[in-house]
Amino acid sequence: MISKHRDGSRSTAGNTVNPGIRFDRLMGRRQFLGGTVGALGLAGLAACTGQATPAAAQLIKPTDVLVETAEARRTGEGATVHPVVLTAQPASIDLGGPVVETWAYGEAVPGPLVRLPAGDRLVATVTNALPDPTSVHWHGIALRNDMDGVPGLTQKAIAAGRSMKYEFTAPDPGTYMFHSHVGTQLDRGLYAPLIVDDPAEPLVYDAEHVVVLDDWLDGTGRTPDSVLKELQAGGMDMGGMDMDGMSAGGDSPLSPLLGGDAGDVQYPYYLINGRVATAPNTVTFTPGTRLRLRIINVGSDTAFRVALGGHRLSVVHSDGFPVRPVDTDAVLIGMGERIDVLVTLADGAFPLIALAEGKNASGLEVIRTGSGAAPTADTYPRELAGQVTGALMLEAADDAFLAERRPDRTHDLVLGGSMSDYQWTINDRVYSDRKDLQVRPGEVVRLKMTNSTMMFHPMHLHGHTFQVRSATGRGPRKDTVMVLPGETITADLVADNPGQWLVHCHNVYHGEAGMMTALAYIK
Ligand code: C2O
Ligand code: CU
């Protein structure tokens, strides 16, 4: 019989363990014992610490030589180094009227665009000028495990006042982002776009524009930490709505496109590139421009439906990887997802609108190629109500497709939750009590994610890009996939990047409330 405690620990057969310290303690003992203890000795240790991982399996740690070897394979001779300097700091940000005190990379939200060609090396010196520890995660990049930015799993958090150098090869072209991976810091301003250029870019276009979508509440009388506390206390304000994320009815925001609840948090602002809809950015091009939009959802609790008034969009990438092009009126993009589209611009002033799905609000940017009145915050172009394409409707392009092979192992991930104490779980466990998803290097691994809750979960895997298997066998290549209520998503990957990798819901509140686990390479 297992009973859950408020702090996320569990009692098993009257034996209480503190999951918060278990991992470190075991690692510490392993290091202490060195190579002199056989599997039996470790098994004995594991039994007495209650470690969920069978101890005979030795974890491939971020410091393992295999991590180095994998990185050497990715790094060509004489790869160019791209130095970047980032400071995570308190900042006062003008969102276009509202001025908020928040945490940001430098003095702007989003933070500075980082951009480099595929195969080159990023060397980012990150200084922590925040009062709290922080880290940087390079979302979507198949990088070396010790640079992945997950405190407790791949590194120690960067303490206040300290710096850390992140140094890695970016192997695959595409649209990515980076953000803090400590607590709820993602829902502050600690994020920025990351673009990896293809030196042999096959797409033909004239210009591009990065579109960063976010839901914003920090510094408006609430902080992400206070919101998480409210959620955990069970009394979410929801801007007047009552918080009951697990009930189908109630007053939760609903979205048919999301198959149920649209979110747990009502935000005062929805931003495109750091601006509220009442004071949008305007970007100008000439009529006829073939434009590539790189759309990134860095939101914490909001999926967006994105359209450009008066235009059809051609979807060309999902999560950085090419898809067979699909023409559509609008795209649906969950937290952590990226979608690239091509569009040929007409003559005039057009709303690029990001509808906060199910939440009755939107973000706005103006794309101008000619004269005409600028669209206003309440604009609702008909494309939003037209054909909406989500990532699952896409198919990987031939050069991105992972052909089906019999999996060496399959891991089931049942996504669950309990609203009474705001716990979100994977296989009925919160992160601190997780049972690792073990894999061995070189294996073909299948993840089967089943959503048993009433709310969608954008599930993100670090360090890999999986092949989603749709009914026809060919879905998109992705690192973040929305699993809707009642759905099962099958995602295959090749275990070619050794280390310890987080798998989690990219709703930052769900992740912090437990919905995370680890894909753990073992020897
Ligand atoms: Cu973008 Cu683990 O996250
Ligand atoms: Cu979730």
XYZ file of C-alpha atoms and ligand atoms in Angstrom:
527
model
C 0.000 0.000 0.000
C 1.401 3.360 -0.980
C 0.184 6.588 0.504
C 1.116 10.027 -0.711
C 2.215 12.828 1.533
C 1.774 16.504 1.062
C 5.495 17.020 0.421
C 5.469 14.532 -2.432
C 7.190 11.746 -0.521
C 5.518 8.386 -0.088
C 5.259 5.785 2.573
C 5.743 2.244 1.420
C 5.083 -0.592 3.821
C 5.677 1.693 6.752
C 9.091 2.718 5.463
C 9.259 6.425 4.761
C 11.899 7.703 2.395
C 12.750 11.245 1.574
C 12.869 11.279 -2.217
C 14.420 14.720 -2.199
C 17.781 13.447 -1.067
C 17.707 9.880 -2.313
C 19.292 10.406 -5.704
C 22.190 12.467 -4.431
C 22.813 10.112 -1.576
C 23.007 7.101 -3.838
C 25.264 8.885 -6.286
C 27.457 9.967 -3.411
C 27.803 6.456 -2.141
C 28.521 5.102 -5.579
C 31.297 7.594 -6.046
C 32.602 6.793 -2.611
C 32.524 3.071 -3.262
C 34.079 3.543 -6.672
C 34.322 0.508 -8.909
C 34.997 -1.963 -6.144
C 31.409 -2.878 -5.433
C 29.651 -5.378 -7.655
C 26.039 -5.403 -8.641
C 25.136 -7.230 -5.474
C 26.556 -4.558 -3.263
C 24.701 -1.841 -5.122
C 21.508 -3.876 -5.003
C 21.877 -4.054 -1.260
C 22.378 -0.307 -1.051
C 19.432 0.353 -3.303
C 17.204 -1.806 -1.183
C 18.053 0.066 1.952
C 17.656 3.493 0.355
C 14.431 2.505 -1.376
C 15.842 3.458 -4.787
C 13.256 2.705 -7.462
C 15.880 1.961 -10.119
C 17.132 -1.608 -10.033
C 20.598 -0.984 -8.768
C 22.286 -3.559 -10.961
C 21.796 -1.043 -13.736
C 24.495 1.556 -13.602
C 23.364 5.002 -14.684
C 25.344 6.718 -17.412
C 25.924 9.981 -15.625
C 26.399 13.385 -17.287
C 30.084 13.105 -16.442
C 30.456 9.722 -18.160
C 33.048 9.386 -20.906
C 30.243 8.162 -23.207
C 28.771 11.678 -23.075
C 32.088 13.025 -24.265
C 32.290 10.395 -27.014
C 28.821 11.227 -28.327
C 29.766 14.907 -28.407
C 32.992 14.186 -30.282
C 30.952 12.379 -32.963
C 28.807 15.497 -33.432
C 31.679 17.925 -33.573
C 33.499 18.366 -36.851
C 37.110 19.425 -37.305
C 37.535 23.131 -36.771
C 33.926 23.850 -35.842
C 33.504 27.579 -35.364
C 32.905 28.781 -31.828
C 30.047 31.228 -31.175
C 30.529 33.052 -27.903
C 27.430 34.363 -26.135
C 27.247 36.249 -22.861
C 24.019 36.107 -20.883
C 23.090 37.633 -17.564
C 19.993 36.427 -15.750
C 18.935 39.480 -13.773
C 16.029 41.379 -12.269
C 14.684 43.789 -14.875
C 11.969 46.319 -15.283
C 10.234 45.589 -18.583
C 7.752 47.711 -20.510
C 5.305 45.330 -22.163
C 3.759 48.215 -24.121
C 1.976 50.038 -21.299
C 2.230 47.739 -18.335
C 5.699 47.903 -16.798
C 6.596 44.787 -14.855
C 9.364 43.909 -12.466
C 10.586 40.510 -13.563
C 13.634 38.352 -14.238
C 15.107 38.384 -17.699
C 18.234 37.740 -19.755
C 19.502 41.292 -19.868
C 17.055 44.157 -20.155
C 14.599 42.727 -22.668
C 11.885 40.100 -23.020
C 12.349 37.883 -24.951
C 16.065 37.703 -24.279
C 18.645 38.076 -27.038
C 18.303 35.854 -30.105
C 21.104 33.312 -30.253
C 21.880 32.038 -33.699
C 24.549 29.781 -35.187
C 25.020 27.379 -38.099
C 24.444 23.667 -37.505
C 27.634 21.878 -36.542
C 29.132 24.915 -34.853
C 29.797 25.256 -31.155
C 27.924 27.519 -28.798
C 29.892 28.831 -25.855
C 27.524 30.655 -23.539
C 28.774 32.289 -20.395
C 25.793 32.666 -18.086
C 26.017 34.914 -15.058
C 23.396 34.649 -12.371
C 22.547 38.112 -11.052
C 19.241 36.862 -9.622
C 18.618 36.389 -5.915
C 17.830 32.707 -6.618
C 19.733 29.845 -8.264
C 19.156 29.392 -11.987
C 20.206 27.344 -15.033
C 19.812 27.454 -18.809
C 18.197 24.669 -20.815
C 18.687 24.616 -24.588
C 15.265 23.343 -25.511
C 15.142 20.849 -28.371
C 18.865 20.650 -29.025
C 20.415 17.165 -29.086
C 23.372 18.365 -27.042
C 25.780 16.799 -24.617
C 24.043 15.764 -21.449
C 26.152 17.766 -19.001
C 25.160 21.013 -20.793
C 21.406 20.335 -20.696
C 20.768 22.647 -17.767
C 18.647 20.542 -15.428
C 19.694 21.033 -11.795
C 19.686 17.828 -9.823
C 19.936 15.725 -12.983
C 22.662 17.166 -15.226
C 24.294 19.946 -13.197
C 24.269 21.919 -9.980
C 22.157 25.051 -10.272
C 24.136 28.246 -10.819
C 24.086 29.916 -7.412
C 23.236 33.604 -7.059
C 26.275 35.652 -8.001
C 27.986 32.800 -9.820
C 28.588 32.016 -13.501
C 28.679 28.912 -15.632
C 29.935 28.233 -19.123
C 27.721 26.123 -21.375
C 29.665 24.710 -24.278
C 28.271 22.337 -26.895
C 27.808 21.532 -30.560
C 24.384 22.257 -32.046
C 24.007 19.392 -34.515
C 20.611 19.948 -36.139
C 19.269 23.028 -37.907
C 15.934 24.409 -36.791
C 13.956 26.689 -34.522
C 14.656 26.233 -30.817
C 14.679 28.253 -27.633
C 16.491 28.485 -24.358
C 15.063 29.102 -20.939
C 15.659 28.690 -17.252
C 15.015 25.219 -15.901
C 14.685 26.096 -12.236
C 11.276 26.035 -10.574
C 8.734 28.290 -12.275
C 11.360 30.693 -13.686
C 10.215 29.877 -17.230
C 7.033 31.829 -16.474
C 9.092 34.940 -15.782
C 11.063 36.531 -18.615
C 13.914 34.024 -18.640
C 13.589 32.833 -22.224
C 14.855 33.628 -25.713
C 14.825 32.172 -29.217
C 17.653 29.960 -30.460
C 18.033 29.443 -34.195
C 20.318 26.875 -35.749
C 20.811 27.659 -39.415
C 21.116 25.045 -42.104
C 24.278 25.818 -44.119
C 22.480 24.162 -47.049
C 18.997 25.532 -46.389
C 16.663 23.836 -48.868
C 13.722 26.208 -48.376
C 13.454 29.223 -50.640
C 12.294 32.439 -48.996
C 13.161 36.141 -48.915
C 13.032 37.045 -45.249
C 12.281 35.605 -41.876
C 10.752 36.684 -38.637
C 10.858 35.076 -35.214
C 7.557 35.062 -33.341
C 7.795 34.347 -29.619
C 4.456 33.710 -27.901
C 4.007 33.965 -24.158
C 1.421 34.139 -21.422
C 2.375 36.765 -18.865
C 1.579 37.422 -15.220
C 4.893 38.086 -13.455
C 5.032 41.453 -11.753
C 1.297 42.101 -12.041
C 0.637 41.525 -8.370
C 1.403 37.852 -8.791
C 4.556 35.858 -9.455
C 4.781 32.357 -10.915
C 5.753 31.131 -7.452
C 2.688 32.679 -5.838
C 0.502 31.186 -8.551
C 1.945 27.718 -7.957
C 1.259 28.139 -4.245
C -2.329 29.124 -4.968
C -2.771 26.124 -7.222
C -1.359 23.834 -4.587
C -3.583 25.381 -1.949
C -6.525 24.552 -4.191
C -7.877 28.068 -4.458
C -6.782 29.419 -7.801
C -8.092 32.837 -8.662
C -8.402 32.125 -12.418
C -9.299 35.774 -12.833
C -12.665 35.150 -11.214
C -13.050 31.592 -12.430
C -12.789 28.769 -10.039
C -9.951 26.359 -10.376
C -10.873 22.782 -10.986
C -8.573 21.475 -13.650
C -9.760 17.901 -13.379
C -13.469 18.346 -13.862
C -14.887 18.428 -17.333
C -17.446 21.054 -16.462
C -17.006 23.633 -13.803
C -15.709 27.020 -14.800
C -12.378 25.959 -16.251
C -11.595 27.404 -19.642
C -12.436 24.800 -22.260
C -11.229 24.236 -25.796
C -12.556 21.638 -28.215
C -9.233 21.827 -30.065
C -7.439 20.853 -26.853
C -9.977 18.182 -25.998
C -10.942 19.662 -22.634
C -9.480 22.102 -20.166
C -7.430 24.820 -21.795
C -5.329 25.652 -18.757
C -5.021 26.110 -15.033
C -4.056 29.770 -14.993
C -5.737 32.888 -16.310
C -3.192 35.469 -17.404
C -3.698 39.215 -17.684
C -1.531 39.458 -20.825
C -0.652 37.419 -23.871
C 2.488 38.618 -25.608
C 4.023 38.392 -29.039
C 7.697 39.273 -28.865
C 7.231 40.899 -25.487
C 4.341 43.218 -26.314
C 0.737 43.244 -25.180
C -1.943 43.202 -27.885
C -2.893 46.847 -27.272
C 0.633 48.007 -28.145
C 1.850 45.500 -30.718
C 5.153 45.488 -32.558
C 4.956 46.339 -36.224
C 7.276 44.582 -38.648
C 7.535 45.780 -42.232
C 8.275 43.972 -45.468
C 7.577 44.620 -49.125
C 4.498 43.106 -50.781
C 5.177 39.709 -52.327
C 7.850 38.831 -49.793
C 8.119 35.102 -49.179
C 8.409 35.155 -45.402
C 9.455 32.409 -43.032
C 7.818 32.745 -39.645
C 9.500 30.828 -36.849
C 6.796 30.547 -34.212
C 7.854 29.576 -30.692
C 5.494 29.016 -27.766
C 7.362 29.782 -24.558
C 4.098 30.029 -22.610
C 3.725 28.178 -19.345
C 0.036 27.274 -19.377
C -1.317 28.381 -22.777
C -1.607 26.816 -26.208
C -1.976 29.344 -29.038
C -3.919 29.288 -32.285
C -1.933 31.434 -34.698
C -3.064 33.022 -37.961
C -2.071 35.867 -40.242
C -5.178 37.750 -41.346
C -5.744 37.592 -45.093
C -3.191 34.839 -45.688
C -2.807 31.085 -45.944
C 0.196 29.535 -44.256
C 2.385 26.732 -45.509
C 3.665 24.681 -42.560
C 7.236 23.542 -43.206
C 8.772 22.599 -39.844
C 7.664 21.217 -36.531
C 10.049 21.500 -33.578
C 12.910 22.354 -35.905
C 12.507 19.335 -38.189
C 11.093 19.542 -41.732
C 7.630 18.241 -42.558
C 5.872 17.631 -45.843
C 4.422 21.106 -46.470
C 0.761 21.579 -45.556
C -1.313 24.638 -46.395
C -3.610 25.888 -43.675
C -5.427 28.930 -42.278
C -4.059 28.636 -38.756
C -1.741 26.530 -36.621
C -2.147 25.225 -33.087
C 0.992 25.296 -30.997
C 1.435 23.975 -27.474
C 3.915 25.093 -24.843
C 7.459 24.158 -25.855
C 6.481 23.506 -29.487
C 7.804 25.424 -32.495
C 6.205 25.656 -35.904
C 7.775 27.250 -38.984
C 5.533 28.466 -41.783
C 6.089 30.135 -45.134
C 3.724 32.834 -46.304
C 3.685 35.162 -49.295
C 2.754 38.617 -48.074
C -0.042 40.624 -49.668
C -0.168 44.434 -49.738
C -1.456 46.140 -46.598
C -1.357 45.870 -42.809
C -2.209 42.465 -41.384
C -2.757 41.033 -37.915
C -0.499 38.216 -36.861
C -2.684 36.948 -34.104
C -2.067 34.373 -31.401
C -5.331 33.351 -29.841
C -4.807 32.044 -26.309
C -6.656 28.814 -26.996
C -9.769 28.509 -24.840
C -8.922 31.600 -22.851
C -10.749 34.375 -24.704
C -7.751 36.611 -25.260
C -4.942 36.974 -27.727
C -1.545 38.353 -28.555
C -0.975 40.528 -31.604
C 1.734 41.720 -33.932
C 1.283 43.796 -37.093
C 2.850 42.757 -40.383
C 2.865 45.747 -42.685
C 3.722 45.818 -46.374
C 1.697 48.866 -47.378
C -0.757 51.470 -46.237
C -3.926 50.860 -44.307
C -5.132 51.092 -40.743
C -3.316 48.873 -38.285
C -5.412 46.038 -36.902
C -6.490 46.460 -33.285
C -6.303 44.181 -30.270
C -9.848 42.891 -30.707
C -9.369 41.820 -34.318
C -10.530 38.301 -35.139
C -9.485 37.390 -38.672
C -11.605 34.680 -40.245
C -8.542 32.453 -40.642
C -8.733 31.740 -36.908
C -12.043 30.010 -37.521
C -10.788 28.258 -40.643
C -8.685 25.170 -41.035
C -6.432 24.734 -37.985
C -3.398 22.482 -38.271
C -1.828 20.917 -35.212
C 1.485 19.101 -35.256
C -0.094 15.651 -35.197
C -1.578 16.314 -38.625
C 1.920 16.740 -40.044
C 4.246 14.171 -41.558
C 8.002 14.231 -41.284
C 9.828 15.040 -44.504
C 11.813 12.136 -45.931
C 15.134 13.351 -44.531
C 13.655 13.709 -41.029
C 11.555 10.550 -40.934
C 12.588 7.697 -38.658
C 11.406 4.537 -40.364
C 9.672 2.082 -38.093
C 11.862 -0.523 -36.437
C 10.874 -3.009 -33.807
C 11.485 -1.299 -30.461
C 14.045 -2.841 -28.163
C 11.920 -1.586 -25.324
C 8.681 0.223 -24.760
C 7.961 2.565 -21.885
C 4.405 3.416 -20.968
C 3.815 6.848 -19.506
C 0.383 7.288 -17.979
C -0.198 10.977 -17.395
C -2.325 11.498 -14.324
C -3.277 14.046 -11.765
C -5.079 14.689 -8.578
C -6.620 18.083 -8.158
C -7.313 17.876 -4.448
C -3.623 18.454 -3.785
C -2.613 19.691 -7.272
C -0.291 16.824 -8.020
C 0.434 15.860 -11.606
C 2.003 12.476 -12.155
C 3.639 10.097 -14.616
C 2.771 6.471 -13.876
C 1.204 7.637 -10.628
C 4.432 9.131 -9.360
C 5.691 12.649 -8.924
C 9.218 13.511 -10.044
C 10.851 13.242 -6.636
C 9.461 9.703 -6.422
C 10.050 8.811 -10.054
C 10.829 5.453 -11.538
C 13.365 6.165 -14.275
C 12.631 5.141 -17.851
C 15.733 3.083 -18.459
C 17.346 2.677 -21.865
C 20.624 1.334 -23.127
C 22.760 3.110 -25.712
C 21.805 2.190 -29.264
C 18.345 0.881 -28.468
C 15.224 1.754 -30.380
C 12.881 3.006 -27.689
C 9.145 3.488 -27.871
C 7.366 5.879 -25.531
C 3.621 5.366 -25.215
C 2.073 8.359 -23.527
C -1.531 8.070 -22.383
C -3.392 11.028 -20.957
C -5.839 9.984 -18.258
C -6.616 13.552 -17.187
C -9.021 16.202 -18.438
C -6.286 18.541 -19.645
C -3.754 18.432 -22.456
C -0.071 17.921 -21.667
C 2.708 19.043 -24.052
C 5.242 16.317 -23.278
C 8.847 17.270 -23.903
C 11.879 14.999 -24.074
C 15.312 16.513 -23.611
C 18.267 15.712 -25.854
C 16.381 13.759 -28.557
C 13.836 14.187 -31.311
C 11.297 11.387 -31.535
C 9.196 10.144 -34.397
C 5.492 10.376 -33.642
C 3.675 7.408 -35.159
C 0.317 8.479 -36.457
C -2.354 6.074 -37.693
C -0.682 6.039 -41.091
C 2.698 5.390 -39.530
C 4.173 8.712 -40.524
C 3.775 11.549 -38.083
C 6.124 14.459 -37.432
C 9.593 14.368 -35.838
C 9.301 16.285 -32.583
C 10.681 16.918 -29.146
C 7.427 18.201 -27.665
C 4.058 16.651 -28.391
C 0.633 17.605 -27.107
C -1.166 14.624 -25.622
C -4.865 15.443 -25.413
C -7.243 14.018 -22.797
C -7.924 10.348 -23.466
C -5.298 10.133 -26.197
C -2.325 7.815 -26.490
C 0.696 9.051 -28.423
C 3.350 6.667 -29.652
C 6.799 8.197 -30.068
C 9.905 6.320 -31.179
C 13.478 7.388 -30.665
C 16.961 6.061 -31.122
C 18.899 6.122 -27.880
C 21.982 7.741 -29.363
C 22.715 10.462 -26.820
C 23.829 8.937 -23.525
C 23.074 10.591 -20.220
C 20.175 11.449 -17.946
C 17.370 13.261 -19.721
C 14.282 14.913 -18.399
C 10.875 13.953 -19.824
C 8.143 16.283 -18.682
C 5.021 18.256 -19.283
C 5.933 21.713 -20.575
C 3.149 23.262 -18.559
C 5.544 24.646 -15.968
C 2.950 24.282 -13.193
C 2.315 20.637 -14.059
C 6.036 19.963 -14.217
C 6.674 21.611 -10.883
C 3.704 19.733 -9.410
C 5.314 16.437 -10.344
C 4.731 15.640 -14.028
C 8.367 14.908 -14.858
C 10.497 11.819 -15.059
C 13.856 10.834 -16.521
C 14.950 8.876 -19.547
C 17.917 7.240 -17.893
C 20.670 5.648 -19.932
C 22.200 2.664 -18.208
C 25.232 0.538 -18.916
Cu 11.759 23.636 -22.473
Cu 12.621 20.705 -19.821
O 12.178 22.185 -21.132
Cu 0.660 18.961 -18.218
